[in-house]
CSV table of C-alpha atoms and ligand atoms in Angstrom, one decimal:
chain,number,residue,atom,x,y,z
A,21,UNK,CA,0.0,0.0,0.0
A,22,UNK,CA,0.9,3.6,-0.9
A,23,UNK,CA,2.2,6.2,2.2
A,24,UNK,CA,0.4,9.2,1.6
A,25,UNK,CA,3.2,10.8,3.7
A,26,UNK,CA,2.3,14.3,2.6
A,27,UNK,CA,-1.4,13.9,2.1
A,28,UNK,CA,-1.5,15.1,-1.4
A,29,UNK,CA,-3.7,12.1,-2.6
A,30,UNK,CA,-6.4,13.9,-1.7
A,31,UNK,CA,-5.4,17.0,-3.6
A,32,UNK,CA,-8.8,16.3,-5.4
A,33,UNK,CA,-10.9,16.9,-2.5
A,34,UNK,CA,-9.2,20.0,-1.5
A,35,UNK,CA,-9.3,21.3,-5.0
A,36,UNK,CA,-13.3,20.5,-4.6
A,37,UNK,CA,-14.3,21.6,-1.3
A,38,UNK,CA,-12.3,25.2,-1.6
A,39,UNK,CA,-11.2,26.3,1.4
A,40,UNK,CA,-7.5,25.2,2.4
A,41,UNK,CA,-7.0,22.0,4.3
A,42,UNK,CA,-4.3,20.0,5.9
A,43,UNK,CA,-3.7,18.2,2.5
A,44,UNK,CA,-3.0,21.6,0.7
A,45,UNK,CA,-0.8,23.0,3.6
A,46,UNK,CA,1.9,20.4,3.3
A,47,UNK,CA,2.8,21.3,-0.2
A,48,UNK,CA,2.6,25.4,0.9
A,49,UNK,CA,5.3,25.1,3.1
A,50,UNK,CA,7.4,23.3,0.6
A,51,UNK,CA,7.1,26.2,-1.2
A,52,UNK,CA,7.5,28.8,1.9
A,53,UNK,CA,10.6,27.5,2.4
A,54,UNK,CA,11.9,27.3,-1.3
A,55,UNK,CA,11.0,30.9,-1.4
A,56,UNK,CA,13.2,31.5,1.7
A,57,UNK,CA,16.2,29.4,0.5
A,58,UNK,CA,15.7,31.6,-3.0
A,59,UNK,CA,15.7,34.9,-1.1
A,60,UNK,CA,18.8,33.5,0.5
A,61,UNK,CA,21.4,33.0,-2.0
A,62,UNK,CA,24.5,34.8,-2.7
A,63,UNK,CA,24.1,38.1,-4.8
A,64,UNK,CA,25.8,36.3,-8.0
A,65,UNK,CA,23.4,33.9,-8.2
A,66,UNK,CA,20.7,35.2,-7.0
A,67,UNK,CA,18.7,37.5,-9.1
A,68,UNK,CA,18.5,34.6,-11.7
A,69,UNK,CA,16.4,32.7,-9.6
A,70,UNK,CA,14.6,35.2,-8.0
A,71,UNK,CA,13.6,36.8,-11.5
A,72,UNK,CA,11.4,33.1,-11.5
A,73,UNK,CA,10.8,32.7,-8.0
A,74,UNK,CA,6.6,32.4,-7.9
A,75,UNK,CA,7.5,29.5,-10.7
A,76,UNK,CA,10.2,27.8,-8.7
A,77,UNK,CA,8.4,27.9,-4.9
A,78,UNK,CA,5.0,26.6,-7.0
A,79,UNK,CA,6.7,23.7,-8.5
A,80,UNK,CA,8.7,22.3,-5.2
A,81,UNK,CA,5.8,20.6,-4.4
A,82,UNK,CA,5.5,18.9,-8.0
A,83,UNK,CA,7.2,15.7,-6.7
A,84,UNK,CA,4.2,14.8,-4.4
A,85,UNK,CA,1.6,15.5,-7.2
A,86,UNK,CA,4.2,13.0,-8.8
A,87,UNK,CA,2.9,10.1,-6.9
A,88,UNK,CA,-0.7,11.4,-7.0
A,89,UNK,CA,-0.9,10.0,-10.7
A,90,UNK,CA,1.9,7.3,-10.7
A,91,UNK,CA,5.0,9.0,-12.7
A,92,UNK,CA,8.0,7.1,-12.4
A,93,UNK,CA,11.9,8.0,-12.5
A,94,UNK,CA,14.9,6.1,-13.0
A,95,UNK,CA,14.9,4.8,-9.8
A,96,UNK,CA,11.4,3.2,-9.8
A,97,UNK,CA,7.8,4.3,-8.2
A,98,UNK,CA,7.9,8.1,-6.8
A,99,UNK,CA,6.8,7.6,-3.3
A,100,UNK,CA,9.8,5.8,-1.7
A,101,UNK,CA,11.9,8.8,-3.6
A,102,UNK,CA,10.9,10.9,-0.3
A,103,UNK,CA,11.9,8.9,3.1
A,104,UNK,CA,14.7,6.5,4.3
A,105,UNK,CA,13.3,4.9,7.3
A,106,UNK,CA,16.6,4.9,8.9
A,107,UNK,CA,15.6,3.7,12.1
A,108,UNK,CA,13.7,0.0,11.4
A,109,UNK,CA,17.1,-1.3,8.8
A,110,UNK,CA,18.2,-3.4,12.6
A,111,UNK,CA,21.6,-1.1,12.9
A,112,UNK,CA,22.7,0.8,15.6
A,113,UNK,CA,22.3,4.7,15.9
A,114,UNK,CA,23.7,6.8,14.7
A,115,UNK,CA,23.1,4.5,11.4
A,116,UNK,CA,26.9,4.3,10.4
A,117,UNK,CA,26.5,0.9,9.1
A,118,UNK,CA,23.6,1.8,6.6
A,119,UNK,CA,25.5,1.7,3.0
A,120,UNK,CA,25.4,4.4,1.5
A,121,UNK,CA,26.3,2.8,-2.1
A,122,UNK,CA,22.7,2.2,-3.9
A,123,UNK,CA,24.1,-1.1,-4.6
A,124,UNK,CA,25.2,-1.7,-1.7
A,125,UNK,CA,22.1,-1.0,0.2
A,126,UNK,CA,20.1,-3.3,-1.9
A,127,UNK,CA,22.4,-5.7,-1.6
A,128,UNK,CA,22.6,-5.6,2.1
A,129,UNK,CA,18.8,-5.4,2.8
A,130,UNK,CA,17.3,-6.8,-0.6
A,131,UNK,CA,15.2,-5.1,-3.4
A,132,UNK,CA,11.9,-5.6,-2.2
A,133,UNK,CA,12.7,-4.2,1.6
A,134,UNK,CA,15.0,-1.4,0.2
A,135,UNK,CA,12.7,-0.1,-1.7
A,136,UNK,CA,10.2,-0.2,1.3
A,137,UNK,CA,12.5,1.6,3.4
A,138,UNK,CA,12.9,4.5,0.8
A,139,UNK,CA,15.8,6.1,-1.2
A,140,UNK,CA,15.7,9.9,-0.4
A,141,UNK,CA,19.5,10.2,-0.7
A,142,UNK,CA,20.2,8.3,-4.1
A,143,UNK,CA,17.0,10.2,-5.8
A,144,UNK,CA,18.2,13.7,-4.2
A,145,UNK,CA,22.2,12.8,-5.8
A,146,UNK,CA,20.3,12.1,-9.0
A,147,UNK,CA,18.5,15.2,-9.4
A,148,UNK,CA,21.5,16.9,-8.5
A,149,UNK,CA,23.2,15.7,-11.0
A,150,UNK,CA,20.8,16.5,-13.1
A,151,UNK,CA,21.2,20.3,-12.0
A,152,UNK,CA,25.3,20.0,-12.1
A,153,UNK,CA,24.8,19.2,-16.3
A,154,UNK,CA,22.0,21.6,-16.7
A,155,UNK,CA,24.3,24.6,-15.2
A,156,UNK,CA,26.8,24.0,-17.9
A,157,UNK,CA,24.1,24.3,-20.8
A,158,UNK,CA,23.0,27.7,-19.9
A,159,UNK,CA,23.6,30.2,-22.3
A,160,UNK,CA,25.0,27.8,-24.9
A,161,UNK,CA,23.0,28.4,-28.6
A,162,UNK,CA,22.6,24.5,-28.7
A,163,UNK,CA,20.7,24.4,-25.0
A,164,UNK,CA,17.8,27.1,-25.4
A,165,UNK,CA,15.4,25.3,-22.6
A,166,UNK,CA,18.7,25.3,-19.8
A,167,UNK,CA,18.0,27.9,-18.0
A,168,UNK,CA,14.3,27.3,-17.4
A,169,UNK,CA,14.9,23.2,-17.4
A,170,UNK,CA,17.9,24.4,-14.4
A,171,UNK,CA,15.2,26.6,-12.2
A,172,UNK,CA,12.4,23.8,-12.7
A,173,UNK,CA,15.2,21.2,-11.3
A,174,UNK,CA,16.2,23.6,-8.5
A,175,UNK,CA,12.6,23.6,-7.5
A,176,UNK,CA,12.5,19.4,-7.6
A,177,UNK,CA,16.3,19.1,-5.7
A,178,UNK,CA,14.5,21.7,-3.0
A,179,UNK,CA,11.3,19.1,-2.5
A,180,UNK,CA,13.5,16.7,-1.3
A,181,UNK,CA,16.2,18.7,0.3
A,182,UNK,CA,13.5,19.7,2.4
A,183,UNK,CA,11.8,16.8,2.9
A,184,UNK,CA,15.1,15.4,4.2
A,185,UNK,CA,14.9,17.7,7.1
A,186,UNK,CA,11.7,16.1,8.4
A,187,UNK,CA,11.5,13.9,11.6
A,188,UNK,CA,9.0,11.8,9.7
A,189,UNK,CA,10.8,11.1,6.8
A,190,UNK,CA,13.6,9.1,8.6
A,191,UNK,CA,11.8,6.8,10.5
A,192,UNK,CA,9.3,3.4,10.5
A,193,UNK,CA,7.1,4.8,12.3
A,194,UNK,CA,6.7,8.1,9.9
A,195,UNK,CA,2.8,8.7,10.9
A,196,UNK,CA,2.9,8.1,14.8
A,197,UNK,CA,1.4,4.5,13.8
A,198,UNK,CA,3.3,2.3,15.9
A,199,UNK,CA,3.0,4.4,18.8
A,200,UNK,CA,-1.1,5.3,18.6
A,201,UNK,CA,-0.5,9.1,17.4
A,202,UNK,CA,-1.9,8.6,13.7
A,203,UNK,CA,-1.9,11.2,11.5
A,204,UNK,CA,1.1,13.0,13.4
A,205,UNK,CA,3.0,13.1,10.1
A,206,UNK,CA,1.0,16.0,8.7
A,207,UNK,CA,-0.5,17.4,12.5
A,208,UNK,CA,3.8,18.2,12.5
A,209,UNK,CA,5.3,19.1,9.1
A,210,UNK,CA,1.6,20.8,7.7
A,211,UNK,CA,-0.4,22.3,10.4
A,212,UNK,CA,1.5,22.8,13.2
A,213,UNK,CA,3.9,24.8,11.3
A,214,UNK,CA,1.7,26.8,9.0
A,215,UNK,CA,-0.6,27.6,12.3
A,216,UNK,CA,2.7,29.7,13.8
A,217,UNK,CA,5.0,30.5,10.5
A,218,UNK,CA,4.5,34.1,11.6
A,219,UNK,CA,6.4,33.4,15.1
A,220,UNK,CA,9.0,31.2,14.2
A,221,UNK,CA,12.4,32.5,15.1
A,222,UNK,CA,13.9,31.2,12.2
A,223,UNK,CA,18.2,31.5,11.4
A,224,UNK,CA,18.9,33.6,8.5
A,225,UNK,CA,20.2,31.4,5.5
A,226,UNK,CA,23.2,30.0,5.9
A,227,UNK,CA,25.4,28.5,2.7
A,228,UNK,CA,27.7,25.8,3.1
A,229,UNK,CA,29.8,24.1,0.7
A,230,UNK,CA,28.5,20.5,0.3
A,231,UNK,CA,30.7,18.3,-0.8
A,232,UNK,CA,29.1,15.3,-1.7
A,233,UNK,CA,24.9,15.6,-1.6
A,234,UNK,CA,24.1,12.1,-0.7
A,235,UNK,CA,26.2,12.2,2.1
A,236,UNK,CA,24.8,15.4,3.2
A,237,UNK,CA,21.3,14.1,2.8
A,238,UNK,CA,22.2,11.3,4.6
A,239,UNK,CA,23.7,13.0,7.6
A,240,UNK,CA,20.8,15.3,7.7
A,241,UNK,CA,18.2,12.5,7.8
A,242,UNK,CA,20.2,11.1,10.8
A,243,UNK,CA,19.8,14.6,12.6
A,244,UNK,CA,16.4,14.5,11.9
A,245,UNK,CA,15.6,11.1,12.9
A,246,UNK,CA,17.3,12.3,16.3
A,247,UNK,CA,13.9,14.5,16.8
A,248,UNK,CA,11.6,11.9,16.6
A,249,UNK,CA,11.0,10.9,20.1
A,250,UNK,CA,10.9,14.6,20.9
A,251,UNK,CA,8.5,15.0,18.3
A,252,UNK,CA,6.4,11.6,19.5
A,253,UNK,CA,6.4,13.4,22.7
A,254,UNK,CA,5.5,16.9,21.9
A,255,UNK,CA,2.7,15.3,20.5
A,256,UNK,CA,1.9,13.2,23.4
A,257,UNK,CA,1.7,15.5,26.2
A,258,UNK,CA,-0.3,18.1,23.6
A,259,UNK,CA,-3.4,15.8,22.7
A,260,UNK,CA,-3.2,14.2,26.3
A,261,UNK,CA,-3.7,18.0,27.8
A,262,UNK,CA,-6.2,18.4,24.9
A,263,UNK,CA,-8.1,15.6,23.1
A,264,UNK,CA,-9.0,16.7,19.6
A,265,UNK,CA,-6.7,18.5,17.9
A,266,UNK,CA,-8.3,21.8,18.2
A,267,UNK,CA,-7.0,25.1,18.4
A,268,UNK,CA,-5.3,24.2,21.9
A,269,UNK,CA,-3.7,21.1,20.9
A,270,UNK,CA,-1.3,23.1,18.7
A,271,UNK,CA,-0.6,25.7,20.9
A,272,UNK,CA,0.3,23.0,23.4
A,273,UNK,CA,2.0,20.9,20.3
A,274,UNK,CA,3.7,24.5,19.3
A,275,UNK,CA,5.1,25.1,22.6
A,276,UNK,CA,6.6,21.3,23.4
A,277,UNK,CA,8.0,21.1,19.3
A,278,UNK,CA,8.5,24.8,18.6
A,279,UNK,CA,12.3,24.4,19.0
A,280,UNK,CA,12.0,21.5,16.3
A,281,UNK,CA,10.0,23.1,13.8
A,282,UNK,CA,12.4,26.1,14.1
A,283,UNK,CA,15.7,23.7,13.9
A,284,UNK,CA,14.6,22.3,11.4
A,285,UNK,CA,13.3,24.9,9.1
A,286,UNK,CA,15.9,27.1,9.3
A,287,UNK,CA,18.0,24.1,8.9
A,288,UNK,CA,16.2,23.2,5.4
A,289,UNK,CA,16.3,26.7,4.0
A,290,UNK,CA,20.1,26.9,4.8
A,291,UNK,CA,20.5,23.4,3.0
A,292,UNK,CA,18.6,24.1,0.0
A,293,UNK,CA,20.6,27.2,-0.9
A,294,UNK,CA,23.6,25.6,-0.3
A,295,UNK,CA,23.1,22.5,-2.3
A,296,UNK,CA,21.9,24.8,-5.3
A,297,UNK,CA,25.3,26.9,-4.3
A,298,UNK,CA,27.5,23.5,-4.4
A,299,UNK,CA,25.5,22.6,-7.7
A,300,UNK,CA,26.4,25.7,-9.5
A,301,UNK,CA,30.2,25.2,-8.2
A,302,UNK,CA,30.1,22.2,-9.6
A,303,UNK,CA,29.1,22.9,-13.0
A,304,UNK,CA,31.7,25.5,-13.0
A,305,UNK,CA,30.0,29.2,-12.0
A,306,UNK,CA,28.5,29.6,-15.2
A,307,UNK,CA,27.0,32.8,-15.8
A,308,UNK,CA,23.4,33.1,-15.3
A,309,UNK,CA,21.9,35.8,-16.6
A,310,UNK,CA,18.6,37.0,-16.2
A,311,UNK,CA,16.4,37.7,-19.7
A,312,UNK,CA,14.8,40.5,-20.4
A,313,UNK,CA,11.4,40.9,-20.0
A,314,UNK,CA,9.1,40.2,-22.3
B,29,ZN,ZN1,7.9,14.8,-0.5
């Protein structure tokens, strides 16, 4: 069965019924934070992406509408594209003995359980990649599309930077189902953040050189696996103050998790910008100008 770990399947409905909903919410902050990470780049980059920002921060939800209606990559079905449940593959924390060769890992756990257990840092390396080649086609006669193909992959890398930077992405027990706490998956990365995204005390962006992008997703999904039982329990003493996840559940969730949310948004913004930074590196600085208006 599918994990509908951001909710989008029932895009539909919300596009039906009007008014926003929790299934919408998950994909706006995707693009909240995109549109942070854009506003945060360094001034010789910048101003190529942020002449296309409303495009970009749109399209870094795309990858979730992905699995609405079945696409699939090089890698196999979308939805496993978006987790590594780090913490149910029997090793020891902090998860140094998961490989981190694609071949490797499906060799150590087999095809049919690594692909359960997701592939976040192979897909995020690929799309990279991607980026990396794109950057050196811009402005070349023979590569018209490259600098619109390079923002639309910028926006795809971002979906999954982020979503690397999510408790629930990194573990087995990614909606609070093992634990009775259903449905914590979105209650934490949708609502709970869009509810208080005017109070967050968030770090300005910070860019890092990133040396090798799977390893960097791969560390970051071992810090953010480190929040789940903080998370689990945030949760926990919120709905056991207040049944019902009403208006005073989250402010009880928002003031247990706040420190969370904040880590780990600032945290995402920071890593986006840099990763696109590092891409651009890669490829060599090309020049990236900004067209005209038309
Ligand atoms: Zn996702």
């Amino acid at each position: 069965m599918k994990r509908a770990r951001m909710f989008v399947i029932v895009v539909a409905t919300v596009l039906a019924c009007g008014p926003a909903s929790p299934a919408a919410w998950g994909m706006d902050v995707h693009r909240w934070i995109t549109r942070r990470a854009i506003d945060g780049l360094p001034a010789d980059i910048r101003p190529f992406f942020v002449a296309k920002r409303d495009f970009i921060s749109e399209h870094a939800a795309d990858p979730d509408l992905w699995r609405v209606v079945g696409l699939k990559g090089n890698l196999g079905e979308e939805d496993p594209n978006h987790y590594l449940d780090l913490d149910i593959l029997d090793e020891p924390v902090p998860f140094t003995n998961v490989p981190r060769d694609l071949a490797a890992f499906v060799n150590r756990y087999g095809a049919d359980r690594a692909t359960r257990m997701g592939r976040l840092p192979w897909r995020t390396e690929e799309i990279y990649t991607r980026l990396v080649n794109t950057f050196r086609d811009v402005g070349k006669p023979t590569a018209p599309y490259a600098a619109d193909n390079s923002r639309y992959l910028v926006a795809v890398l971002a979906h999954y930077v982020e979503d690397a930077h999510v408790p629930f992405h990194a573990t087995g027990n990614h909606d609070g189902q093992l634990t009775g706490q259903k449905g914590i998956h979105s209650r934490f990365e949708s609502e709970l953040v869009l509810r208080n995204l005017n109070r967050l005390r968030l770090s300005p962006v910070a860019i890092r050189p990133v040396a090798n992008v799977r390893d960097f997703i791969f560390d970051t999904l071992v810090t953010s696996q480190s929040f789940v039982a903080a998370a689990l329990d945030a949760d926990r003493k919120a709905v056991t103050a207040h049944p019902g996840y009403d208006d005073a559940y989250y402010a009880a969730f928002f003031s247990h998790g706040r420190t969370i949310v904040e880590t780990r948004i600032s945290d995402a913004s920071s890593a986006v910008a840099s990763v696109v930074m590092s891409a651009w590196e890669a490829a060599g600085r090309p020049r990236l100008p900004v067209e005209p208006a038309r």
